[in-house]
Short mmCIF file of C-alpha atoms and ligand atoms in Angstrom, two decimals:
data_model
loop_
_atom_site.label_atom_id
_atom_site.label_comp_id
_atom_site.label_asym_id
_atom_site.label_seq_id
_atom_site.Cartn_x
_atom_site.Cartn_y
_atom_site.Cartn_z
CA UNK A 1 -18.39 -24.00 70.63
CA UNK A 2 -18.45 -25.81 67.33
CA UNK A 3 -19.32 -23.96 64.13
CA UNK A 4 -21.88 -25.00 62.06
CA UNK A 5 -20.68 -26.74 59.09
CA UNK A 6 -21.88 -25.04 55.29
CA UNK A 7 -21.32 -27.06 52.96
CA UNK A 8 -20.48 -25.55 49.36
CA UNK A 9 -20.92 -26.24 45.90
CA UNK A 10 -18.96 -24.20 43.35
CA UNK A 11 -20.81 -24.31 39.62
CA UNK A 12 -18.32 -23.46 37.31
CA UNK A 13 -14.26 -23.64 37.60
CA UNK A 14 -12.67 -20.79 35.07
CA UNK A 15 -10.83 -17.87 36.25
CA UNK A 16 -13.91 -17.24 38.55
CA UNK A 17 -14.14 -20.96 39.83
CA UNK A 18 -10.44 -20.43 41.06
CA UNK A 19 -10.68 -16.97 42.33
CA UNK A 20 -14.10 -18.07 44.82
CA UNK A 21 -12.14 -21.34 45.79
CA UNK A 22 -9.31 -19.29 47.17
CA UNK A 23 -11.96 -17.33 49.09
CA UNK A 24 -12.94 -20.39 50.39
CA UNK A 25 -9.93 -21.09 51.56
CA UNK A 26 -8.43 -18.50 52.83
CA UNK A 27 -11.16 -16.53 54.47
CA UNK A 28 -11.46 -18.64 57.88
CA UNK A 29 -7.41 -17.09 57.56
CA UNK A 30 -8.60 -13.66 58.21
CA UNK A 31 -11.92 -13.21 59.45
CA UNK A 32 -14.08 -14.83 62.19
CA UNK A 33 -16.54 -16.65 59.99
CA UNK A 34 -19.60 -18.11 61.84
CA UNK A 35 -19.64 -21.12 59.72
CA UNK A 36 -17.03 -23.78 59.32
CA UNK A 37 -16.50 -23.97 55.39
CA UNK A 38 -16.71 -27.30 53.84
CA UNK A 39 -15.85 -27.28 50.00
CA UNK A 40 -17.79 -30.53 49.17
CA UNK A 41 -18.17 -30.11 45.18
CA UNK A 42 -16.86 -28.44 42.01
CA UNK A 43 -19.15 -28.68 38.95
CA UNK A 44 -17.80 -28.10 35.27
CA UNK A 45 -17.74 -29.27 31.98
CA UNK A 46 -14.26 -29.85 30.95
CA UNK A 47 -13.17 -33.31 33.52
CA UNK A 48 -9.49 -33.22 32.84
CA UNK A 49 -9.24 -29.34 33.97
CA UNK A 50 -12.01 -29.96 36.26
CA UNK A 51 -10.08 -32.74 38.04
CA UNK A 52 -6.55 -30.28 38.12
CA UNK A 53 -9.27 -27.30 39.93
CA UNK A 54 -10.64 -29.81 42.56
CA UNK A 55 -6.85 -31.22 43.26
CA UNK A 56 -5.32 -27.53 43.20
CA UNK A 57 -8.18 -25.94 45.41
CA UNK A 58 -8.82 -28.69 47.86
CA UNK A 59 -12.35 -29.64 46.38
CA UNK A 60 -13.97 -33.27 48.02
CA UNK A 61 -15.73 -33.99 44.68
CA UNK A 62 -16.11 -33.09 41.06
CA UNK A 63 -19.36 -33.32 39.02
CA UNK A 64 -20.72 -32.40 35.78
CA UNK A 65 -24.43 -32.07 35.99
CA UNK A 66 -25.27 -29.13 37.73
CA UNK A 67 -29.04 -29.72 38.36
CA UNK A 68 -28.17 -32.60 40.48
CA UNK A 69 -26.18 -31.03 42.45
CA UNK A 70 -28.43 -27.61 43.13
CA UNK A 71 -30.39 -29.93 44.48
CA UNK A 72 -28.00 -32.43 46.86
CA UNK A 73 -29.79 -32.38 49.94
CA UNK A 74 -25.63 -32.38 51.35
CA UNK A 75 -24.87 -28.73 49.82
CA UNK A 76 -26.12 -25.78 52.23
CA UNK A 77 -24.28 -23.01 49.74
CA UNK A 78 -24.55 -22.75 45.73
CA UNK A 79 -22.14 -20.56 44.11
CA UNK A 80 -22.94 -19.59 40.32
CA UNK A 81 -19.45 -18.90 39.05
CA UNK A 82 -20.81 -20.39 35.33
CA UNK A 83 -20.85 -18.38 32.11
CA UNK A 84 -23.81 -15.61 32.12
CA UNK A 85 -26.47 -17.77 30.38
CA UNK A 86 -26.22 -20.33 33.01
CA UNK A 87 -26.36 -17.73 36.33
CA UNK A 88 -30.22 -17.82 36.12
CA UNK A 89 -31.32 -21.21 36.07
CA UNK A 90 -28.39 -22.28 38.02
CA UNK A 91 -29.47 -19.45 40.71
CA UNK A 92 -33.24 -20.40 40.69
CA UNK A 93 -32.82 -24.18 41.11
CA UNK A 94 -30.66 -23.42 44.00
CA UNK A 95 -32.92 -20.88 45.52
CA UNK A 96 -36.36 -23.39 44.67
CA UNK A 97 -34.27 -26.03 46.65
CA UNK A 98 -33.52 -23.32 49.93
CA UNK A 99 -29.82 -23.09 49.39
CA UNK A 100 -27.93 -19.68 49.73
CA UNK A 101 -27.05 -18.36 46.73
CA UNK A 102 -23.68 -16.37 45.69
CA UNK A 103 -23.51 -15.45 42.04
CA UNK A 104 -21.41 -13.48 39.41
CA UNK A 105 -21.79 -10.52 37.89
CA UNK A 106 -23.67 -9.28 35.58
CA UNK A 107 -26.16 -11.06 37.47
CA UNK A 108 -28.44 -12.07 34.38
CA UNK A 109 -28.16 -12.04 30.21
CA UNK A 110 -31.36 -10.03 30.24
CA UNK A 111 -33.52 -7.74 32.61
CA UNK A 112 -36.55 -9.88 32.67
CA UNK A 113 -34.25 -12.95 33.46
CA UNK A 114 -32.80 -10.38 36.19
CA UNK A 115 -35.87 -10.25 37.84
CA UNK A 116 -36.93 -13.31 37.87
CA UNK A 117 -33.91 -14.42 39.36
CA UNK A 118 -34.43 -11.41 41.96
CA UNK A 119 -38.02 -13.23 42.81
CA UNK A 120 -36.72 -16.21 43.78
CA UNK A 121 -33.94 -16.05 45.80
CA UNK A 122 -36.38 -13.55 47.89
CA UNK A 123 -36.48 -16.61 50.48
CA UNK A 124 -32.68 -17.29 51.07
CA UNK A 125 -29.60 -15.47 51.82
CA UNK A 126 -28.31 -13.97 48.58
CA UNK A 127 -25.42 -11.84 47.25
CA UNK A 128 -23.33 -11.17 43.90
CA UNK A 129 -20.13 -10.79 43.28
CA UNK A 130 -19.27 -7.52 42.29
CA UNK A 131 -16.10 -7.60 44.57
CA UNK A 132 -14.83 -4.23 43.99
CA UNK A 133 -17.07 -3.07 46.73
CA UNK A 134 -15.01 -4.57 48.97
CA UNK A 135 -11.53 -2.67 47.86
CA UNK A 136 -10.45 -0.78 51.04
CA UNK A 137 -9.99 2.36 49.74
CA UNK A 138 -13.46 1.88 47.33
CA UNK A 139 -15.40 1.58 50.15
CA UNK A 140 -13.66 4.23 52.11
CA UNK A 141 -14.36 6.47 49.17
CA UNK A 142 -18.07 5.26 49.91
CA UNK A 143 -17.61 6.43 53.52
CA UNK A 144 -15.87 9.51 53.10
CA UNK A 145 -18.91 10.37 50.52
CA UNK A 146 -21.81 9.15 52.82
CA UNK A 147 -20.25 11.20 55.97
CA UNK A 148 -20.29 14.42 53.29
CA UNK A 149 -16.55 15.06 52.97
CA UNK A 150 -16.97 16.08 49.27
CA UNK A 151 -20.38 18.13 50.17
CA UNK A 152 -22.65 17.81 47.07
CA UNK A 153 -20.92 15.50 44.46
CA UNK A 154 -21.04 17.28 40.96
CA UNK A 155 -19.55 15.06 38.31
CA UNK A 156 -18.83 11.13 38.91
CA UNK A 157 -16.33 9.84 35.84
CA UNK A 158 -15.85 6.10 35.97
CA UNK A 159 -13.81 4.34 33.49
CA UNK A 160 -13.10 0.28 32.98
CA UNK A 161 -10.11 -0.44 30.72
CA UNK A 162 -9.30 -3.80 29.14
CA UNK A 163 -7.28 -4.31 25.97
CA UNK A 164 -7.83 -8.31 24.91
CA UNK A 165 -10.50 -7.29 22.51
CA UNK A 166 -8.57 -7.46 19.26
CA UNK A 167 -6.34 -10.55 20.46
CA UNK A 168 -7.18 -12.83 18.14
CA UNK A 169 -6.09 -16.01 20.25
CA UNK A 170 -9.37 -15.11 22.29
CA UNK A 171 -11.94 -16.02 19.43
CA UNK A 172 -14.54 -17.60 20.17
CA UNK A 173 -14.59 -16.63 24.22
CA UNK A 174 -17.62 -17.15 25.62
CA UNK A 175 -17.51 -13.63 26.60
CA UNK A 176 -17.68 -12.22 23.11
CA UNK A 177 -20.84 -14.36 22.22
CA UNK A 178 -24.00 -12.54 23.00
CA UNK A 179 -25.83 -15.88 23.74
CA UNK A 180 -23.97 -16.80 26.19
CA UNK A 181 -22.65 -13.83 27.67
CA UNK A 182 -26.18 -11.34 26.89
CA UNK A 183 -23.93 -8.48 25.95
CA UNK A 184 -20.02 -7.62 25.73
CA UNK A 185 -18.06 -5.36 27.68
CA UNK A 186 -21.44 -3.43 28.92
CA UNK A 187 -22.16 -6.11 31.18
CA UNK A 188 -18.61 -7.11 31.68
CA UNK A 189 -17.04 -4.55 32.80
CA UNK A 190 -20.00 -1.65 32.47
CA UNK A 191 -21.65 -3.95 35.46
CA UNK A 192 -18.91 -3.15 37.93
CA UNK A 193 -19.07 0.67 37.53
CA UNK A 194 -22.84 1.01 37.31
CA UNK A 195 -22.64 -0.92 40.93
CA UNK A 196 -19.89 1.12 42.44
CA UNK A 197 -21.17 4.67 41.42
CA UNK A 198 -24.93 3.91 42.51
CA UNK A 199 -23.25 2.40 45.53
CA UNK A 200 -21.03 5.52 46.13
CA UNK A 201 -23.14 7.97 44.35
CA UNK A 202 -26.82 6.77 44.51
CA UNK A 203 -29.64 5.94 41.80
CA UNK A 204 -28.93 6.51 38.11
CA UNK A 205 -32.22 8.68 36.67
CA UNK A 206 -31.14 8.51 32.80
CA UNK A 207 -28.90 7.51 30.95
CA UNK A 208 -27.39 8.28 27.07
CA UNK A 209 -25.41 5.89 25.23
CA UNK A 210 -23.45 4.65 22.36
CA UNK A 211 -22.17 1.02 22.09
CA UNK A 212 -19.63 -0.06 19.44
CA UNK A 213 -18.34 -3.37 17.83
CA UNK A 214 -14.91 -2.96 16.51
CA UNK A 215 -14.69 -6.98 15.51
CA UNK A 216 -17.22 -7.90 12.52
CA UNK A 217 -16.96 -11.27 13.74
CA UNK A 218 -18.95 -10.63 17.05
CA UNK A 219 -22.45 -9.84 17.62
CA UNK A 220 -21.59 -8.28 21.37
CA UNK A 221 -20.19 -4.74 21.88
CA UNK A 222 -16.39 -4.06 22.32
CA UNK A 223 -16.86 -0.30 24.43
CA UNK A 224 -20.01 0.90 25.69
CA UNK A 225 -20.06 4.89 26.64
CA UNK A 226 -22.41 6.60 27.97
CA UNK A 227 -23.97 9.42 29.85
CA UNK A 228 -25.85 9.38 33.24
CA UNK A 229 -28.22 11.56 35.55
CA UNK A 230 -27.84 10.66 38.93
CA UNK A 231 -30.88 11.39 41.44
CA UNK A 232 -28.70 13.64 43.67
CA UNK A 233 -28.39 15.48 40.83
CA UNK A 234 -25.33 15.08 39.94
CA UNK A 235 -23.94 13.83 36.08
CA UNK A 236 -21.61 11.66 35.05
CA UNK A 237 -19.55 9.79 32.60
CA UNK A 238 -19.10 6.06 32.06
CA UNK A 239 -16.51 4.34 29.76
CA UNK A 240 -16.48 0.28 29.15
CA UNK A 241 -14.05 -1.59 26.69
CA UNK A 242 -12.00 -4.65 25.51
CA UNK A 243 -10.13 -1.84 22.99
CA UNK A 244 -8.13 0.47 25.38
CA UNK A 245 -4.63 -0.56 24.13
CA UNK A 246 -2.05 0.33 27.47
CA UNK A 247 -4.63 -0.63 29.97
CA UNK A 248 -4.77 -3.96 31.65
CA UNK A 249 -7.49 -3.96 33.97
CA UNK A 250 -7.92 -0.06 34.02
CA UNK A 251 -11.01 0.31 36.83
CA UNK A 252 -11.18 3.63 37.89
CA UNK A 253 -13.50 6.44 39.11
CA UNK A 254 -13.11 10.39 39.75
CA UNK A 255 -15.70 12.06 41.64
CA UNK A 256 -15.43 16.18 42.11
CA UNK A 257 -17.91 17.92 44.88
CA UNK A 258 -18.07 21.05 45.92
CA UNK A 259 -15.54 20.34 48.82
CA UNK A 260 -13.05 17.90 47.46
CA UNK A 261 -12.10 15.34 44.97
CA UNK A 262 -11.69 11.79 45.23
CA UNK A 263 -9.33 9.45 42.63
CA UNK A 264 -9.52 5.74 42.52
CA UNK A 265 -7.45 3.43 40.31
CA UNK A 266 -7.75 -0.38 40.40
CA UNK A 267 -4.12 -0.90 39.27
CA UNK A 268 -3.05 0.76 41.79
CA UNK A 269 -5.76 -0.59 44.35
CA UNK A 270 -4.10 0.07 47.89
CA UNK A 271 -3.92 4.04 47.29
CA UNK A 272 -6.90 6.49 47.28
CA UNK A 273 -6.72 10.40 45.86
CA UNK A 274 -8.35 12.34 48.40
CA UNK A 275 -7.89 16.64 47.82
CA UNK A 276 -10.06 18.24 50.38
CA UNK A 277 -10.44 22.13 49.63
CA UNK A 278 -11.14 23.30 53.17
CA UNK A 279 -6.80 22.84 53.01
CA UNK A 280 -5.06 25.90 52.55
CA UNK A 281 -4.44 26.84 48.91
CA UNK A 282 -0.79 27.22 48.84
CA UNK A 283 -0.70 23.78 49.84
CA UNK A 284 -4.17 21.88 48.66
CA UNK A 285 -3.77 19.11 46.41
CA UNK A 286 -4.57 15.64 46.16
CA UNK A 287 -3.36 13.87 49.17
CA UNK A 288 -2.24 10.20 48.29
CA UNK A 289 -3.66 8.19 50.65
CA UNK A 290 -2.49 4.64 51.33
CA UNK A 291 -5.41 2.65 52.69
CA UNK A 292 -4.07 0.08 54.99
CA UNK A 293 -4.93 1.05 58.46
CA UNK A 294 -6.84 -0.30 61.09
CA UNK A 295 -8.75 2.70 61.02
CA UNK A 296 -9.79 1.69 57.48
CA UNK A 297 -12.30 -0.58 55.90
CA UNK A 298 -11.62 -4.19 55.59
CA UNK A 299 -7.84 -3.85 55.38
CA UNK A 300 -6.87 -4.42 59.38
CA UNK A 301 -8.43 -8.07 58.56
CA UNK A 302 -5.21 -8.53 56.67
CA UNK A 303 -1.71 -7.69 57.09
CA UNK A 304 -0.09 -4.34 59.58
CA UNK A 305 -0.72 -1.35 57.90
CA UNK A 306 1.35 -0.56 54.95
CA UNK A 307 1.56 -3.79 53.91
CA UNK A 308 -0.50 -3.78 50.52
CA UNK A 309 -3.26 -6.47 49.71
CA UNK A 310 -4.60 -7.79 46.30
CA UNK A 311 -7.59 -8.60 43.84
CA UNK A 312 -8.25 -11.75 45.73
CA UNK A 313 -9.17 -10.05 49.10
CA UNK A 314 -11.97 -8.20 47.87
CA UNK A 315 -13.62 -11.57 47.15
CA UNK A 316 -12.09 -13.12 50.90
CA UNK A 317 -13.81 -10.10 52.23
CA UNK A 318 -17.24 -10.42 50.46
CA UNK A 319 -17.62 -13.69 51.10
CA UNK A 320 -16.85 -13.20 55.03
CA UNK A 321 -19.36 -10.07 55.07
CA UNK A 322 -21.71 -12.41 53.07
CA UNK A 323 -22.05 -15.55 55.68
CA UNK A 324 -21.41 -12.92 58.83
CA UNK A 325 -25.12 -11.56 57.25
CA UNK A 326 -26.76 -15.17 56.53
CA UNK A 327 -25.72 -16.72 60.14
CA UNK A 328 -27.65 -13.07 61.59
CA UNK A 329 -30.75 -13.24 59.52
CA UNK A 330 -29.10 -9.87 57.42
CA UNK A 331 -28.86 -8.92 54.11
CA UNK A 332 -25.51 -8.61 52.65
CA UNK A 333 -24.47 -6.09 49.71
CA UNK A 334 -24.79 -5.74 46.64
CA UNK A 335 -27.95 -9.04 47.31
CA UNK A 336 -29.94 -9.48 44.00
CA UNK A 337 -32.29 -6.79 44.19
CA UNK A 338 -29.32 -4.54 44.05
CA UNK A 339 -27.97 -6.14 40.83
CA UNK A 340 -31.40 -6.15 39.02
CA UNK A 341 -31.04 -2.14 39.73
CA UNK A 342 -27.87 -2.62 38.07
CA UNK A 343 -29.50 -4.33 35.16
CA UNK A 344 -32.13 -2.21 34.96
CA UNK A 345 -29.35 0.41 34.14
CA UNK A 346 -27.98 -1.71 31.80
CA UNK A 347 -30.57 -2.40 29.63
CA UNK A 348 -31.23 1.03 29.44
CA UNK A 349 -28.00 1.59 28.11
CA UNK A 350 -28.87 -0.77 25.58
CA UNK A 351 -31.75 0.64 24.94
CA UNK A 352 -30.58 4.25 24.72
CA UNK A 353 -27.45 3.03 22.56
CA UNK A 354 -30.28 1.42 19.85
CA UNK A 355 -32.61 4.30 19.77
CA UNK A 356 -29.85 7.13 19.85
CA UNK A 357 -31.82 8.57 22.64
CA UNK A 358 -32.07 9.44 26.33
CA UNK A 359 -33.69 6.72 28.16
CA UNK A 360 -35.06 7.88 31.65
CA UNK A 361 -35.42 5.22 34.37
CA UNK A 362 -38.37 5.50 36.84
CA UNK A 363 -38.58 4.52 40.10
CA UNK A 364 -40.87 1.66 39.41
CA UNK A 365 -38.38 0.16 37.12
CA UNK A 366 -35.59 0.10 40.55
CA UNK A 367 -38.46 -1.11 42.98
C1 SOE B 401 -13.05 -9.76 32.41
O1 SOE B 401 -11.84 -9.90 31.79
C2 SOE B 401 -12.92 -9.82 33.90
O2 SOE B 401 -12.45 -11.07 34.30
C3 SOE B 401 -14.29 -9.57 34.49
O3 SOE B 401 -15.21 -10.56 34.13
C4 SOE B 401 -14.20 -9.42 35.96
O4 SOE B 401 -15.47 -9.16 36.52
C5 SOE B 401 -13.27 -8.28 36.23
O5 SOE B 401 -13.23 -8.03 37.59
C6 SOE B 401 -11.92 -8.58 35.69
O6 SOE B 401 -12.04 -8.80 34.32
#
């Protein structure tokens, strides 16, 4: 039987714009989607690079004016892949005119905007791209954690690593600007782990912080580092920034319970730490797992096992969970309510970081 057609428009064609059209295109590749993908229109500022994107990616059309086309009666999907300022209105013109919505992370420049932008996709399928979710062996930490293996977790250390802060080529980036970006590296970078570890670890209770701006010549902060009490009473430690000279794209996490230890390391995003201390102690240490089995998540979409994937299958992987949910009527992960909880633990990092205190987070602030 013929799949329905879903037609897509991509706002926005940078790094993100390229990395969601290959998803696009290679996704029917590996999974069984339920829709067949049409990708009728790229949107973006710049025409001449605009034009090289749509050629390069296999887009129908290019346009420049957004708002018309959130509203093309021809476009079933909008994807927000648009500098932070522009996710919300982009995302609520889509959702007023009943189109799914996909959008990038941090999902908004401020918590209010957040939740706004929660209330109105409430009507249509919805889902942001925090992609590392979708790393085999992340989410087979998440499983090994949510069947027990590590017993009660006691300390969750997360770290996200960049060093193009003081590269002075990148002046003027739209992601060091606060009003277009809403923050720096916090929301960056400090978005990804603050979704992983409540994923992994649940809710985030409180949260202590410092921010710092190494550059005088930007108003957005370079590393964030904070603090956090996690509901399950565990602590931990997170660590966000632009300034960690050696590290490239550094995302890791460490996570010690009271029966084992797991280590995860985005550049090296096929393997998975894993010590387990019911093992013998003579010979207990961390096994180095490589996760690319059938028997684990996502990766027997891909290649035979042992035969390492990439950064761009976590997003050929969301995007297949993502429309495998809409054509069913489910909700796919993380959807918008879970990056407002994100926010919400964001802005009190922002918070705590300007009044040099602990800033609790009460339920009624996640609901
Ligand atoms: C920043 O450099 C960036 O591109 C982030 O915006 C992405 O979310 C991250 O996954 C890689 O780094």
């Amino acid at each position: 039987m013929a799949k329905p057609r879903l037609r897509v428009a991509l706002i926005g064609h940078g790094f993100m714009g390229r990395v969601h059209s290959n998803a696009y295109r290679q996704a029917p590749h590996f999974f069984d989607l339920p829709y067949e993908i049409d990708c009728r229109v790229i949107c973006g500022r710049n025409r001449e690079t605009l034009a090289q994107t749509a050629a390069t990616w296999g887009w129908e059309e290019t346009a420049t004016d957004w708002e018309t086309v959130a509203a093309r009666p021809d476009i079933d999907l909008v994807d927000v892949a648009t500098p932070n300022v522009l996710h919300a209105p982009v995302a609520i013109a889509a959702a007023a005119a009943g189109k799914m919505v996909l959008c990038e992370k941090p999902l908004a420049i401020s918590l209010a905007e957040a939740v706004r932008m929660r209330d109105a996709v409430a009507g249509v399928p919805n889902m942001v791209w925090f992609n590392y979710r979708r790393v085999p062996a992340v989410a087979f930490a998440q499983r090994l954690i949510a069947e027990g293996r590590l017993g009660k977790i006691y300390q969750y250390r997360a770290t996200y690593l960049q060093e193009w802060g003081p590269d002075r080529s990148r002046v003027g980036n739209w992601k060091t600007q606060k009003a277009q970006a809403g923050n720096g590296v916090l929301g960056d970078l400090g978005s990804h782990l603050v979704d992983l570890a409540m994923w992994i670890n649940g809710p985030i209770n409180a949260v202590s912080a410092l921010l710092h701006t190494y550059s005088g010549d930007r108003d957005v902060d370079d590393t964030a580092l904070f603090l956090a009490r996690f509901a399950n009473g565990s602590v931990g430690t997170f660590e966000a920034s632009r300034y960690a000279t050696g590290c490239r794209n550094r995302n890791a996490f460490e996570i010690h319970g009271e029966r084992g230890m797991l280590r995860f390391d985005l550049e090296n995003l096929n393997h998975l730490d894993f010590l387990d201390t019911n093992d013998a102690s003579e010979v207990r240490g961390p096994r180095h797992l490589l996760v690319t089995g059938y028997e684990h998540p996502y990766a027997g979409h891909f290649w035979k096992p042992g035969h390492v994937i990439g950064y761009e299958h976590t997003f050929i992987a969301a995007l297949s969970d993502f429309l495998t949910a809409a054509a069913r009527g489910e909700t796919a992960h993380p959807d918008f309510t879970d990056a407002l909880h994100t926010q919400v633990v964001l802005d009190a990092v922002e918070r705590s970081a300007a009044e040099h205190a602990w800033r609790e987070i009460t339920p009624t602030e996640m609901a």
